[in-house]
mmCIF file of C-alpha atoms in Angstrom:
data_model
loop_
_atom_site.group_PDB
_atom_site.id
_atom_site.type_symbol
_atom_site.label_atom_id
_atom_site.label_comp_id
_atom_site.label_asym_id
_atom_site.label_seq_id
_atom_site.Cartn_x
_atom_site.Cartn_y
_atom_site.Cartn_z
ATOM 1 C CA UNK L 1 2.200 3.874 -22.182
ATOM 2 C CA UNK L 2 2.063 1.668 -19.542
ATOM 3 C CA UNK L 3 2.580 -2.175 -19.954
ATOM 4 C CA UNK L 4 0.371 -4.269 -18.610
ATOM 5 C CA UNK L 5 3.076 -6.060 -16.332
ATOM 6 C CA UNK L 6 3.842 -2.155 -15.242
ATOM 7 C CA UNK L 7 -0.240 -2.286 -14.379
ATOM 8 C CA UNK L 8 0.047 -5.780 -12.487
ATOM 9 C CA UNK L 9 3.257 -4.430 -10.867
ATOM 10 C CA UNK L 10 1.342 -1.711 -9.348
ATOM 11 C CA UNK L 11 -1.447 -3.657 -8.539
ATOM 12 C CA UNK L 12 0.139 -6.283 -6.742
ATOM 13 C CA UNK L 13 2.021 -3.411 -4.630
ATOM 14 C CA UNK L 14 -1.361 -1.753 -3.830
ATOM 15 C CA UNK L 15 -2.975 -5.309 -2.594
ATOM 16 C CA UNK L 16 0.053 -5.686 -0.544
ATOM 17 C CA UNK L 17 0.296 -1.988 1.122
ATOM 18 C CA UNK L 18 -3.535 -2.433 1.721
ATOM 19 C CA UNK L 19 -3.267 -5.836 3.680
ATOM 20 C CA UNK L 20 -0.375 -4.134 5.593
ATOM 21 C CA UNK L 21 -2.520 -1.920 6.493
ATOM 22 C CA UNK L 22 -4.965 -3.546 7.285
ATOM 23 C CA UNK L 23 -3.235 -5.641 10.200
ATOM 24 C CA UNK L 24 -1.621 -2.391 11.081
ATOM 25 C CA UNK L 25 -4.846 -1.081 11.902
ATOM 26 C CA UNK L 26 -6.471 -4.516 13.353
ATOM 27 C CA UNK L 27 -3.262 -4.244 15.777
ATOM 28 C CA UNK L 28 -3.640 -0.867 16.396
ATOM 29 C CA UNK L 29 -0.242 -0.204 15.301
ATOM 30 C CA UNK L 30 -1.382 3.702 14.858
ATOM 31 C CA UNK L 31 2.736 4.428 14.186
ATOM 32 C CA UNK L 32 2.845 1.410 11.501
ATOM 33 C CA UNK L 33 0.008 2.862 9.973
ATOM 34 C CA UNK L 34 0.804 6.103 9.714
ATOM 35 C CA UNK L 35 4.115 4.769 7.968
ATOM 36 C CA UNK L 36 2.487 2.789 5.507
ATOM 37 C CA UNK L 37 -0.411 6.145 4.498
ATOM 38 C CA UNK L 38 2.830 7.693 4.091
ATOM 39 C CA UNK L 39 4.452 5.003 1.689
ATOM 40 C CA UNK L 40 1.274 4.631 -0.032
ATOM 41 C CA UNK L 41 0.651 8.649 -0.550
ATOM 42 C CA UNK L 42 4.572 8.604 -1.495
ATOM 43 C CA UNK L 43 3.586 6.165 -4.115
ATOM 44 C CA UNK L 44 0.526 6.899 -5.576
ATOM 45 C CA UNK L 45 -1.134 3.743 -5.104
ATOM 46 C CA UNK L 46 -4.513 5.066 -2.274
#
């Protein structure tokens, strides 16, 4: 069962990965990005 602070947690974390990504992309930081798919598919959260 998950908590609901474990459901925030991972909430918060996806926001965050998705504005890093975000400015990654407006950048066009295609390395940065590719790092942060990668840390996203690694965990679970897009």
């Amino acid at each position: 069962m998950i908590t609901e602070a474990a459901r925030a947690h991972r909430e918060s974390l996806r926001r965050n990965l998705q504005h890093r990504l975000e400015v990654a992309r407006a950048q066009g930081n295609d390395k940065l990005v590719r790092q942060i798919e990668a840390e996203a598919a690694y965990l679970h959260l897009m």
